[in-house]
Amino acid sequence: MKILLIEDEEKLRKIIKLYLEKEGFEVEEASDGNEAIEKFQPSMYSVVILDVMLPQKDGWSVLREIRKKDDTPVIMLTARGEDDDKIFGFELGADDYVVKPVSPKEIVARVKAILKRTKKPSSDDILFIDKAAREVYVKGQRVNLTQKEYELLLYLYERQNIALSREQILNSVWGYEYYGDLRTVDTHIKNLREKLGDLRDYIKTVRGYGYKFEVKK
């Protein structure tokens, strides 16, 4: 994954780059706003790390230009920690905001977190569950699930290869105060299998007991 690191302080820029490269990232550098705008191209970078106080054009101006082109995640670096500055950055489209001085390890952790949070499903993802958006994708295509179907799938998915009784599933997904019977689970499993299409067999029936989620090897 390629990262655009925009920071005019050379020593800080080099050490952040070093830590990122140790984690396997490819890092392209820019030391001022004009250079950053010239280097940035849509879909070229996985994350942009952008200092606010830059020569030529400040970070806010660079961020505006980036957002005209696409939605690449942007982490802002700044020596100012006022709430108004943070709010301004988020309103312009920043995804994260780090106040200096920062440790390079924190920058690496934030890059990893933002990549995990903004990961997009693709056809290479046989099954992709976006917990933040509460959405499910099969082979890159979104599957339209009801709220309970989503919660049921997530419950099974997070307990892969574990046989779960109908009672366990009903109590955990619907809650102990739910007055429906065990057929509720069977009905939702049936609907879920139909919507998963080619992946329907990932939900195994444990005869006389319940169900388990098992991914084919």
Short mmCIF file of N, CA and C in Angstrom, two decimals, residues 106-205:
data_model
loop_
_atom_site.label_atom_id
_atom_site.label_comp_id
_atom_site.label_asym_id
_atom_site.label_seq_id
_atom_site.Cartn_x
_atom_site.Cartn_y
_atom_site.Cartn_z
N GLU A 106 2.54 5.83 16.83
CA GLU A 106 1.13 6.22 16.83
C GLU A 106 0.65 6.47 15.41
N ILE A 107 1.49 7.10 14.60
CA ILE A 107 1.12 7.35 13.21
C ILE A 107 0.86 6.03 12.49
N VAL A 108 1.76 5.06 12.68
CA VAL A 108 1.59 3.75 12.05
C VAL A 108 0.28 3.10 12.51
N ALA A 109 0.00 3.18 13.81
CA ALA A 109 -1.22 2.59 14.35
C ALA A 109 -2.47 3.26 13.76
N ARG A 110 -2.42 4.57 13.61
CA ARG A 110 -3.56 5.29 13.05
C ARG A 110 -3.75 4.97 11.57
N VAL A 111 -2.65 4.81 10.85
CA VAL A 111 -2.75 4.42 9.44
C VAL A 111 -3.41 3.06 9.32
N LYS A 112 -2.97 2.12 10.13
CA LYS A 112 -3.55 0.77 10.08
C LYS A 112 -5.03 0.79 10.44
N ALA A 113 -5.36 1.59 11.46
CA ALA A 113 -6.76 1.66 11.90
C ALA A 113 -7.65 2.25 10.81
N ILE A 114 -7.16 3.29 10.15
CA ILE A 114 -7.98 3.95 9.14
C ILE A 114 -8.13 3.06 7.90
N LEU A 115 -7.10 2.28 7.59
CA LEU A 115 -7.20 1.35 6.46
C LEU A 115 -8.20 0.25 6.77
N LYS A 116 -8.19 -0.22 8.00
CA LYS A 116 -9.14 -1.25 8.40
C LYS A 116 -10.57 -0.72 8.35
N ARG A 117 -10.72 0.53 8.78
CA ARG A 117 -12.05 1.15 8.86
C ARG A 117 -12.62 1.46 7.48
N THR A 118 -11.74 1.78 6.55
CA THR A 118 -12.21 2.24 5.23
C THR A 118 -12.04 1.18 4.14
N LYS A 119 -11.72 -0.04 4.55
CA LYS A 119 -11.53 -1.11 3.57
C LYS A 119 -12.78 -1.28 2.72
N LYS A 120 -12.60 -1.37 1.41
CA LYS A 120 -13.72 -1.53 0.49
C LYS A 120 -13.82 -2.98 0.05
N PRO A 121 -15.03 -3.50 -0.05
CA PRO A 121 -15.18 -4.87 -0.53
C PRO A 121 -14.83 -4.97 -2.01
N SER A 122 -14.31 -6.11 -2.41
CA SER A 122 -14.02 -6.34 -3.81
C SER A 122 -14.47 -7.74 -4.19
N SER A 123 -14.36 -8.06 -5.47
CA SER A 123 -14.76 -9.38 -5.94
C SER A 123 -13.86 -10.47 -5.36
N ASP A 124 -12.69 -10.07 -4.83
CA ASP A 124 -11.79 -11.04 -4.20
C ASP A 124 -12.26 -11.42 -2.80
N ASP A 125 -13.12 -10.58 -2.20
CA ASP A 125 -13.68 -10.89 -0.89
C ASP A 125 -14.90 -11.76 -1.08
N ILE A 126 -14.79 -13.05 -0.78
CA ILE A 126 -15.94 -13.93 -0.95
C ILE A 126 -17.07 -13.47 -0.04
N LEU A 127 -16.74 -13.19 1.22
CA LEU A 127 -17.72 -12.64 2.16
C LEU A 127 -17.07 -11.50 2.92
N PHE A 128 -17.69 -10.31 2.85
CA PHE A 128 -17.15 -9.12 3.53
C PHE A 128 -18.25 -8.52 4.37
N ILE A 129 -17.98 -8.37 5.69
CA ILE A 129 -18.95 -7.77 6.60
C ILE A 129 -18.40 -6.44 7.09
N ASP A 130 -19.08 -5.36 6.73
CA ASP A 130 -18.69 -4.01 7.14
C ASP A 130 -19.48 -3.68 8.40
N LYS A 131 -18.82 -3.83 9.56
CA LYS A 131 -19.53 -3.63 10.82
C LYS A 131 -19.95 -2.18 11.02
N ALA A 132 -19.11 -1.25 10.58
CA ALA A 132 -19.43 0.17 10.77
C ALA A 132 -20.71 0.54 10.03
N ALA A 133 -20.86 0.05 8.81
CA ALA A 133 -22.03 0.38 8.00
C ALA A 133 -23.15 -0.65 8.14
N ARG A 134 -22.86 -1.75 8.85
CA ARG A 134 -23.82 -2.86 9.01
C ARG A 134 -24.27 -3.36 7.64
N GLU A 135 -23.29 -3.62 6.79
CA GLU A 135 -23.56 -4.10 5.44
C GLU A 135 -22.78 -5.37 5.17
N VAL A 136 -23.33 -6.20 4.29
CA VAL A 136 -22.71 -7.47 3.94
C VAL A 136 -22.55 -7.55 2.42
N TYR A 137 -21.38 -8.02 1.99
CA TYR A 137 -21.09 -8.15 0.57
C TYR A 137 -20.67 -9.59 0.27
N VAL A 138 -21.20 -10.14 -0.79
CA VAL A 138 -20.80 -11.45 -1.28
C VAL A 138 -20.17 -11.26 -2.65
N LYS A 139 -18.88 -11.58 -2.76
CA LYS A 139 -18.13 -11.43 -4.00
C LYS A 139 -18.25 -10.00 -4.55
N GLY A 140 -18.18 -9.03 -3.66
CA GLY A 140 -18.20 -7.62 -4.05
C GLY A 140 -19.58 -7.03 -4.22
N GLN A 141 -20.63 -7.85 -4.14
CA GLN A 141 -22.00 -7.35 -4.33
C GLN A 141 -22.71 -7.27 -2.99
N ARG A 142 -23.34 -6.11 -2.74
CA ARG A 142 -24.03 -5.94 -1.47
C ARG A 142 -25.26 -6.85 -1.40
N VAL A 143 -25.45 -7.47 -0.23
CA VAL A 143 -26.61 -8.32 0.02
C VAL A 143 -27.58 -7.55 0.90
N ASN A 144 -28.82 -7.48 0.49
CA ASN A 144 -29.83 -6.71 1.21
C ASN A 144 -30.42 -7.55 2.34
N LEU A 145 -29.95 -7.32 3.57
CA LEU A 145 -30.41 -8.07 4.73
C LEU A 145 -31.25 -7.20 5.65
N THR A 146 -32.21 -7.83 6.32
CA THR A 146 -32.93 -7.13 7.38
C THR A 146 -32.00 -6.98 8.59
N GLN A 147 -32.41 -6.18 9.55
CA GLN A 147 -31.59 -5.96 10.74
C GLN A 147 -31.29 -7.27 11.45
N LYS A 148 -32.31 -8.11 11.65
CA LYS A 148 -32.11 -9.38 12.35
C LYS A 148 -31.30 -10.36 11.53
N GLU A 149 -31.46 -10.37 10.23
CA GLU A 149 -30.65 -11.24 9.38
C GLU A 149 -29.18 -10.86 9.49
N TYR A 150 -28.91 -9.55 9.50
CA TYR A 150 -27.53 -9.09 9.65
C TYR A 150 -26.97 -9.51 11.00
N GLU A 151 -27.73 -9.29 12.07
CA GLU A 151 -27.26 -9.62 13.42
C GLU A 151 -27.05 -11.13 13.56
N LEU A 152 -27.93 -11.92 12.94
CA LEU A 152 -27.81 -13.37 12.98
C LEU A 152 -26.55 -13.82 12.26
N LEU A 153 -26.32 -13.28 11.06
CA LEU A 153 -25.12 -13.65 10.30
C LEU A 153 -23.85 -13.27 11.07
N LEU A 154 -23.83 -12.08 11.63
CA LEU A 154 -22.64 -11.62 12.36
C LEU A 154 -22.40 -12.51 13.58
N TYR A 155 -23.45 -12.89 14.26
CA TYR A 155 -23.32 -13.75 15.44
C TYR A 155 -22.71 -15.10 15.06
N LEU A 156 -23.19 -15.68 13.97
CA LEU A 156 -22.65 -16.96 13.51
C LEU A 156 -21.22 -16.81 13.01
N TYR A 157 -20.99 -15.76 12.23
CA TYR A 157 -19.69 -15.53 11.61
C TYR A 157 -18.59 -15.36 12.65
N GLU A 158 -18.89 -14.65 13.73
CA GLU A 158 -17.89 -14.40 14.76
C GLU A 158 -17.65 -15.61 15.66
N ARG A 159 -18.42 -16.68 15.42
CA ARG A 159 -18.26 -17.92 16.20
C ARG A 159 -18.08 -19.10 15.25
N GLN A 160 -17.22 -18.89 14.26
CA GLN A 160 -17.01 -19.90 13.24
C GLN A 160 -16.59 -21.24 13.84
N ASN A 161 -17.16 -22.31 13.25
CA ASN A 161 -16.84 -23.70 13.61
C ASN A 161 -17.33 -24.10 15.00
N ILE A 162 -18.16 -23.25 15.61
CA ILE A 162 -18.74 -23.57 16.91
C ILE A 162 -20.21 -23.93 16.72
N ALA A 163 -20.60 -25.10 17.19
CA ALA A 163 -22.01 -25.50 17.11
C ALA A 163 -22.81 -24.70 18.13
N LEU A 164 -23.83 -24.01 17.65
CA LEU A 164 -24.65 -23.14 18.50
C LEU A 164 -26.07 -23.66 18.52
N SER A 165 -26.62 -23.82 19.71
CA SER A 165 -27.99 -24.32 19.80
C SER A 165 -28.98 -23.24 19.38
N ARG A 166 -30.17 -23.67 19.02
CA ARG A 166 -31.21 -22.70 18.66
C ARG A 166 -31.50 -21.77 19.83
N GLU A 167 -31.45 -22.32 21.06
CA GLU A 167 -31.71 -21.50 22.24
C GLU A 167 -30.64 -20.42 22.40
N GLN A 168 -29.38 -20.81 22.20
CA GLN A 168 -28.29 -19.83 22.29
C GLN A 168 -28.48 -18.71 21.28
N ILE A 169 -28.80 -19.09 20.07
CA ILE A 169 -28.96 -18.10 19.00
C ILE A 169 -30.14 -17.19 19.30
N LEU A 170 -31.26 -17.77 19.69
CA LEU A 170 -32.45 -16.97 19.97
C LEU A 170 -32.19 -15.98 21.11
N ASN A 171 -31.58 -16.46 22.18
CA ASN A 171 -31.34 -15.59 23.33
C ASN A 171 -30.31 -14.50 23.03
N SER A 172 -29.31 -14.82 22.22
CA SER A 172 -28.25 -13.86 21.94
C SER A 172 -28.64 -12.83 20.90
N VAL A 173 -29.34 -13.25 19.86
CA VAL A 173 -29.69 -12.35 18.76
C VAL A 173 -31.00 -11.61 19.04
N TRP A 174 -31.97 -12.32 19.59
CA TRP A 174 -33.27 -11.69 19.84
C TRP A 174 -33.40 -11.20 21.28
N GLY A 175 -32.63 -11.77 22.19
CA GLY A 175 -32.68 -11.35 23.58
C GLY A 175 -33.53 -12.27 24.43
N TYR A 176 -33.21 -12.32 25.71
CA TYR A 176 -33.91 -13.22 26.62
C TYR A 176 -35.38 -12.84 26.82
N GLU A 177 -35.71 -11.59 26.54
CA GLU A 177 -37.08 -11.14 26.76
C GLU A 177 -37.97 -11.40 25.55
N TYR A 178 -37.39 -11.93 24.49
CA TYR A 178 -38.17 -12.21 23.28
C TYR A 178 -39.06 -13.42 23.53
N TYR A 179 -40.34 -13.31 23.12
CA TYR A 179 -41.30 -14.36 23.42
C TYR A 179 -41.58 -15.30 22.25
N GLY A 180 -40.84 -15.15 21.15
CA GLY A 180 -41.04 -16.05 20.02
C GLY A 180 -40.48 -17.43 20.31
N ASP A 181 -40.77 -18.40 19.42
CA ASP A 181 -40.27 -19.75 19.64
C ASP A 181 -39.06 -20.02 18.74
N LEU A 182 -38.53 -21.22 18.83
CA LEU A 182 -37.30 -21.58 18.14
C LEU A 182 -37.45 -21.58 16.62
N ARG A 183 -38.69 -21.65 16.14
CA ARG A 183 -38.90 -21.62 14.69
C ARG A 183 -38.49 -20.28 14.09
N THR A 184 -38.45 -19.25 14.93
CA THR A 184 -37.97 -17.94 14.47
C THR A 184 -36.55 -18.06 13.93
N VAL A 185 -35.71 -18.80 14.64
CA VAL A 185 -34.33 -19.00 14.21
C VAL A 185 -34.29 -19.73 12.88
N ASP A 186 -35.07 -20.81 12.77
CA ASP A 186 -35.08 -21.61 11.54
C ASP A 186 -35.53 -20.78 10.34
N THR A 187 -36.54 -19.96 10.55
CA THR A 187 -37.06 -19.13 9.45
C THR A 187 -36.01 -18.13 8.99
N HIS A 188 -35.33 -17.49 9.92
CA HIS A 188 -34.31 -16.51 9.56
C HIS A 188 -33.09 -17.17 8.92
N ILE A 189 -32.75 -18.35 9.38
CA ILE A 189 -31.65 -19.09 8.75
C ILE A 189 -32.00 -19.41 7.30
N LYS A 190 -33.22 -19.84 7.07
CA LYS A 190 -33.67 -20.17 5.71
C LYS A 190 -33.56 -18.93 4.81
N ASN A 191 -34.06 -17.79 5.29
CA ASN A 191 -34.00 -16.55 4.51
C ASN A 191 -32.56 -16.11 4.26
N LEU A 192 -31.74 -16.25 5.30
CA LEU A 192 -30.34 -15.85 5.19
C LEU A 192 -29.61 -16.70 4.16
N ARG A 193 -29.85 -17.98 4.17
CA ARG A 193 -29.22 -18.87 3.18
C ARG A 193 -29.61 -18.48 1.76
N GLU A 194 -30.87 -18.16 1.58
CA GLU A 194 -31.33 -17.77 0.24
C GLU A 194 -30.60 -16.51 -0.23
N LYS A 195 -30.41 -15.55 0.66
CA LYS A 195 -29.77 -14.30 0.28
C LYS A 195 -28.26 -14.44 0.09
N LEU A 196 -27.64 -15.41 0.75
CA LEU A 196 -26.21 -15.63 0.58
C LEU A 196 -25.89 -16.36 -0.71
N GLY A 197 -26.88 -16.91 -1.36
CA GLY A 197 -26.67 -17.53 -2.67
C GLY A 197 -25.66 -18.66 -2.63
N ASP A 198 -24.56 -18.49 -3.37
CA ASP A 198 -23.54 -19.54 -3.47
C ASP A 198 -22.89 -19.86 -2.13
N LEU A 199 -23.03 -18.96 -1.16
CA LEU A 199 -22.41 -19.18 0.15
C LEU A 199 -23.39 -19.76 1.16
N ARG A 200 -24.55 -20.20 0.71
CA ARG A 200 -25.57 -20.71 1.63
C ARG A 200 -25.05 -21.88 2.48
N ASP A 201 -24.14 -22.68 1.89
CA ASP A 201 -23.64 -23.85 2.61
C ASP A 201 -22.66 -23.49 3.72
N TYR A 202 -22.30 -22.21 3.83
CA TYR A 202 -21.45 -21.79 4.94
C TYR A 202 -22.19 -21.94 6.28
N ILE A 203 -23.52 -21.91 6.23
CA ILE A 203 -24.32 -22.10 7.44
C ILE A 203 -24.75 -23.56 7.49
N LYS A 204 -24.12 -24.32 8.37
CA LYS A 204 -24.37 -25.75 8.48
C LYS A 204 -25.45 -26.03 9.52
N THR A 205 -26.28 -27.00 9.23
CA THR A 205 -27.25 -27.46 10.22
C THR A 205 -26.62 -28.53 11.09
#
